[in-house]
Amino acid sequence: MFKLELDRVTKRYPARGMHRGSILSVDQVSLQIHQNQSIALVGESGSGKTTIARLVTRLERPSSGLIRVNQQRLEDHSGLPRLVQMIFQDPFSSLNPHYPIGYSLERPAELLHRISRREAAARAAEALTLVGLTPAENYLDKHAHQLSGGQRQRVNIARALVARPQLIVADEPTSMLDVSVGLGILNLLLDLKERSEISYLFITHNLAAARYVSERIVVLYRGIVVEDGPSFDVINHPLHPYTQLLVESTPDAHKALPRITVPDAQEMVGASDAGCPFRARCPHRRAQCEEPVALQQREKREVRCVLYDH
Ligand SMILES: Nc1ncnc2c1ncn2[C@@H]1O[C@H](COP(=O)(O)OP(=O)(O)OP(=O)(O)O)[C@@H](O)[C@H]1O
Ligand SMILES: [Mg+2]
């Protein structure tokens, strides 16, 4: 059974310039992530979320405290690059623009699992299919700039999946995407979690997204955990005043995000004479949506949707 533990982990950075001493970025943070569990880290900018992600993925070392994976110290764990994968905020900067998508997916599979080119190619195609980029052959030869932001983030998730990880650390994976595309990514993460035993450390500013994706929410303030609990309780009965402030300043925190299947924009159909262009992604989709829909006048507004076609 997979388990990740942070035991009083602290990270200090040396202060720069005229300042003496050090910046305490993460201060005695303890938390646990179990198999198939999703933990959300929330907190304002500078609260230490990314630092924790970098510690867990071994991009940084703690100044003190212990991180354990499956009872083993993180630094002793040779299989870590396979077990723990990261998805970054900016899907563009994390893909090499010079290589086709297929190469970006096959290479880590080859290196991490020491498998043949052919096996790696099969695994890349399988991962693209899992993230909804189908048929996979249409994407393998493309470069990052030929994809939409949502598709690029799906490729990043696919790249994490080729390693067959037990934990995915996702640092603000939807904050650079528009709302519906971001919701598609959140739904994809949930689907993957339901289908496999994967765990998430999900980092976000957005409490509604935290509740949607994670069973537990850990609230950080200036590197310190100020609250940690089941997502529903933390949002509906926040105890710490900072959490209360966070909840009050997030009007959508109580609102459940719709659990709809939102295929990404690759299915976009254009011309208005071919039916509604949004129909592939619409939760209200019905047969009439396949037909051209006239622009309806509604009081002072106009809308082109069968829901208003009376
Ligand atoms: N390499 C570094 N050197 C010095 N200070 C750093 C370094 N990385 C982070 N810090 C400091 O540590 C603190 C926490 O930063 P971190 O990036 O973890 O915050 P965050 O919660 O991810 O913020 P954001 O929401 O803006 O991404 C900040 O004060 C930051 O300036
Ligand atoms: Mg950050």
XYZ file of C-alpha atoms and ligand atoms in Angstrom:
342
model
C 0.000 0.000 0.000
C 1.390 3.378 -0.996
C 1.916 5.964 1.723
C 3.717 9.296 1.742
C 4.483 10.985 5.048
C 5.899 14.374 5.875
C 7.157 14.463 9.426
C 7.869 17.985 10.740
C 9.410 19.049 7.460
C 11.075 22.450 7.364
C 12.646 24.244 4.432
C 14.725 27.385 4.822
C 16.240 29.390 2.024
C 19.082 31.801 2.604
C 17.864 35.385 2.522
C 19.141 37.373 -0.416
C 20.690 40.792 -0.846
C 20.931 42.993 2.211
C 18.997 40.620 4.426
C 20.609 38.316 6.922
C 19.351 34.963 8.063
C 16.955 32.800 6.167
C 13.448 32.596 4.775
C 11.349 29.958 6.428
C 9.371 28.691 3.469
C 7.897 25.557 5.070
C 7.751 25.247 8.839
C 7.392 21.871 10.568
C 4.769 20.551 8.193
C 3.424 17.065 8.891
C 0.941 15.350 6.650
C 0.154 11.959 5.198
C -1.164 10.790 1.869
C -2.498 7.259 1.596
C -3.063 5.126 -1.454
C -5.848 6.385 -3.704
C -6.285 9.445 -1.507
C -6.227 13.017 -2.724
C -4.984 15.789 -0.458
C -5.391 19.434 -1.445
C -2.892 22.028 -0.283
C -4.449 25.477 -0.227
C -3.092 28.807 0.901
C -2.279 32.213 -0.464
C 0.688 33.043 -2.638
C 3.964 32.465 -0.842
C 2.498 30.075 1.722
C 4.895 27.280 0.744
C 2.752 25.075 -1.482
C 5.207 24.756 -4.363
C 8.065 24.292 -1.930
C 6.259 21.261 -0.489
C 5.698 19.936 -4.019
C 9.406 20.359 -4.774
C 10.378 18.607 -1.547
C 8.075 15.676 -2.249
C 9.421 15.282 -5.789
C 12.998 15.594 -4.477
C 13.739 18.728 -6.485
C 14.661 20.217 -3.088
C 15.882 18.695 0.144
C 14.326 19.518 3.492
C 16.397 21.589 5.940
C 15.031 19.371 8.686
C 12.347 16.769 9.184
C 11.692 13.564 7.328
C 9.797 12.573 4.224
C 8.983 8.883 3.935
C 7.596 6.913 1.030
C 6.308 3.489 1.948
C 8.166 3.671 5.283
C 11.442 4.412 3.513
C 13.264 7.730 3.692
C 12.714 9.681 0.522
C 16.413 10.156 -0.166
C 17.004 6.405 0.039
C 14.183 5.579 -2.325
C 15.673 4.689 -5.699
C 12.298 4.130 -7.345
C 11.026 7.604 -6.536
C 11.063 9.104 -10.047
C 8.680 6.351 -11.053
C 6.498 6.486 -7.970
C 6.003 10.227 -7.810
C 5.335 12.405 -10.838
C 4.608 16.097 -11.084
C 2.292 18.170 -13.246
C 3.177 21.830 -13.425
C 1.038 24.924 -13.663
C 2.236 25.990 -17.077
C 1.647 23.169 -19.529
C 3.673 24.921 -22.218
C 6.902 25.470 -20.358
C 7.017 21.868 -19.200
C 6.995 20.364 -22.702
C 10.072 20.582 -24.899
C 8.998 22.622 -27.950
C 11.631 20.994 -30.180
C 10.368 17.458 -29.868
C 7.099 15.878 -30.930
C 4.679 14.841 -28.197
C 5.402 11.165 -28.859
C 9.078 11.628 -28.030
C 8.270 13.576 -24.834
C 6.161 10.639 -23.690
C 8.329 7.744 -24.884
C 11.625 8.995 -23.520
C 10.692 8.975 -19.815
C 9.021 5.575 -20.235
C 12.199 4.178 -21.804
C 14.477 5.698 -19.183
C 12.396 4.956 -16.115
C 11.316 1.458 -16.957
C 14.181 0.386 -19.204
C 11.806 -0.816 -21.863
C 12.272 -0.944 -25.615
C 11.372 1.875 -28.004
C 8.420 -0.143 -29.213
C 7.047 -0.794 -25.764
C 7.545 2.864 -24.875
C 5.644 3.914 -27.998
C 2.775 1.605 -27.066
C 2.731 3.020 -23.564
C 2.709 6.595 -24.901
C -0.276 5.816 -27.110
C -2.061 4.151 -24.204
C -1.463 7.191 -21.966
C -2.772 9.594 -24.626
C -5.900 7.489 -24.904
C -6.331 7.511 -21.126
C -6.267 11.316 -21.063
C -8.819 11.551 -23.845
C -6.499 12.538 -26.705
C -7.785 10.092 -29.272
C -6.923 8.713 -31.674
C -3.449 8.830 -30.162
C -1.712 8.667 -33.599
C -3.091 12.135 -34.331
C -1.115 13.570 -31.429
C 2.159 11.650 -31.390
C 3.767 13.696 -34.170
C 2.436 17.057 -33.061
C 4.491 19.675 -31.263
C 3.331 21.473 -28.106
C 2.544 24.716 -29.958
C 0.080 22.867 -32.196
C -2.139 22.004 -29.238
C -4.569 24.027 -27.140
C -3.709 24.783 -23.518
C -6.101 22.098 -22.293
C -4.649 19.535 -24.688
C -1.138 20.422 -23.560
C -2.108 19.871 -19.956
C -3.566 16.498 -20.951
C -0.243 15.631 -22.599
C 1.502 16.525 -19.343
C -0.820 14.237 -17.439
C -0.130 11.521 -20.024
C 3.591 12.069 -19.537
C 3.144 11.569 -15.799
C 1.100 8.419 -16.455
C 3.705 6.680 -18.633
C 5.810 6.363 -15.494
C 2.893 4.458 -13.862
C 3.167 6.592 -10.729
C 1.507 6.009 -7.374
C 1.376 9.715 -6.555
C 0.851 12.687 -8.835
C 1.754 16.081 -7.473
C -0.270 18.640 -9.412
C 0.767 22.254 -8.780
C -2.074 24.558 -9.865
C -2.748 22.407 -12.940
C -5.749 24.424 -14.109
C -4.932 27.990 -13.128
C -3.740 28.917 -16.627
C -6.727 27.371 -18.373
C -10.162 28.797 -18.860
C -12.881 27.556 -16.554
C -14.516 24.856 -18.663
C -11.219 23.448 -19.929
C -9.913 23.451 -16.347
C -13.018 21.600 -15.230
C -12.298 19.006 -17.928
C -8.829 18.498 -16.436
C -10.241 18.139 -12.901
C -12.726 15.566 -14.162
C -9.921 13.704 -15.893
C -7.928 13.586 -12.636
C -10.987 12.239 -10.820
C -11.608 9.612 -13.509
C -8.000 8.432 -13.323
C -8.273 8.163 -9.562
C -11.453 6.118 -9.809
C -9.901 3.783 -12.359
C -6.576 3.214 -10.644
C -5.089 3.362 -7.169
C -3.392 6.678 -7.801
C -2.999 9.355 -5.089
C -2.790 13.124 -5.537
C -1.172 16.037 -3.840
C -3.291 18.706 -5.453
C -2.173 22.300 -5.062
C -4.643 25.071 -5.685
C -5.801 28.563 -4.761
C -9.336 27.512 -5.466
C -11.285 26.024 -2.564
C -14.077 24.767 -4.786
C -11.542 22.868 -6.893
C -9.850 21.576 -3.733
C -13.123 20.189 -2.457
C -13.971 18.745 -5.838
C -10.773 16.796 -6.302
C -9.706 15.999 -2.738
C -11.037 14.200 0.314
C -8.914 16.305 2.643
C -7.839 19.919 2.589
C -4.661 21.139 4.234
C -4.593 24.919 4.699
C -1.180 26.555 4.789
C -0.376 30.002 6.028
C 3.192 31.272 5.788
C 4.598 27.797 5.672
C 2.554 26.506 8.595
C -0.396 24.125 8.444
C -3.260 26.055 10.050
C -6.026 23.585 9.346
C -6.382 20.087 7.952
C -9.560 18.086 7.672
C -12.144 16.444 5.455
C -12.831 18.856 2.604
C -16.533 19.168 3.301
C -15.975 20.047 6.966
C -13.142 22.476 6.292
C -15.310 24.404 3.840
C -18.627 24.182 5.648
C -17.284 24.660 9.158
C -13.899 26.322 8.809
C -12.326 26.552 12.231
C -9.212 28.645 11.753
C -9.915 32.347 11.114
C -7.644 32.244 8.087
C -9.653 29.367 6.651
C -12.823 31.300 7.504
C -11.465 34.277 5.594
C -10.512 32.040 2.676
C -13.990 30.505 2.582
C -15.714 33.892 2.886
C -13.631 35.324 0.084
C -14.417 32.397 -2.200
C -18.091 32.769 -3.057
C -18.104 29.485 -4.982
C -16.525 27.414 -2.235
C -19.853 25.855 -1.202
C -21.012 25.347 -4.710
C -20.435 21.838 -5.952
C -18.723 21.807 -9.318
C -20.793 19.895 -11.857
C -19.639 16.330 -12.366
C -20.004 16.283 -16.090
C -17.826 14.713 -18.679
C -16.249 17.605 -20.474
C -14.291 16.422 -23.473
C -11.532 18.814 -24.330
C -11.628 21.208 -27.224
C -10.273 18.673 -29.688
C -13.860 17.721 -30.456
C -14.821 21.284 -31.310
C -17.081 21.413 -34.305
C -17.262 24.759 -36.007
C -19.815 25.879 -38.533
C -23.225 26.940 -37.254
C -24.890 25.037 -40.132
C -23.578 21.818 -38.567
C -25.470 22.145 -35.317
C -24.365 23.674 -32.057
C -20.565 23.958 -31.857
C -20.653 23.433 -28.093
C -22.708 20.273 -28.176
C -19.810 17.864 -27.620
C -19.119 19.488 -24.253
C -22.640 20.489 -23.227
C -24.326 18.834 -20.222
C -27.760 19.661 -21.741
C -26.997 18.052 -25.056
C -29.960 16.564 -26.924
C -30.822 15.378 -30.430
C -31.860 18.834 -31.696
C -28.341 20.103 -31.012
C -27.169 18.246 -34.107
C -29.331 20.576 -36.236
C -28.624 24.236 -36.949
C -30.086 26.382 -34.163
C -31.380 29.852 -34.811
C -30.375 32.821 -32.750
C -33.158 33.349 -30.231
C -34.208 36.724 -28.907
C -34.737 36.716 -25.138
C -35.720 40.039 -23.750
C -32.608 42.115 -24.164
C -30.364 39.243 -25.064
C -29.651 36.780 -27.776
C -28.866 33.129 -27.373
C -28.297 30.303 -29.825
C -29.397 27.225 -27.894
C -32.210 24.692 -28.143
C -33.029 25.226 -24.469
C -34.509 28.574 -25.485
C -35.980 27.454 -28.781
C -39.707 27.762 -27.990
N 14.527 28.985 -4.312
C 14.085 29.864 -3.388
N 14.942 30.728 -2.812
C 14.536 31.604 -1.870
N 13.254 31.690 -1.434
C 12.349 30.864 -1.982
C 12.716 29.913 -2.985
N 11.596 29.211 -3.336
C 10.597 29.728 -2.590
N 11.043 30.710 -1.776
C 10.219 31.472 -0.818
O 9.472 30.567 -0.049
C 8.165 31.052 0.188
C 7.147 30.056 -0.294
O 7.207 29.972 -1.717
P 6.341 28.958 -2.578
O 6.740 29.112 -3.986
O 6.431 27.616 -1.965
O 4.859 29.537 -2.337
P 3.468 29.111 -3.026
O 2.527 28.831 -1.908
O 3.703 28.049 -4.015
O 3.029 30.460 -3.731
P 2.209 30.676 -5.117
O 0.765 30.469 -4.755
O 2.494 32.095 -5.475
O 2.719 29.703 -6.138
C 8.096 32.406 -0.496
O 8.355 33.388 0.474
C 9.196 32.336 -1.514
O 9.710 33.620 -1.790
Mg 3.410 27.936 -6.115
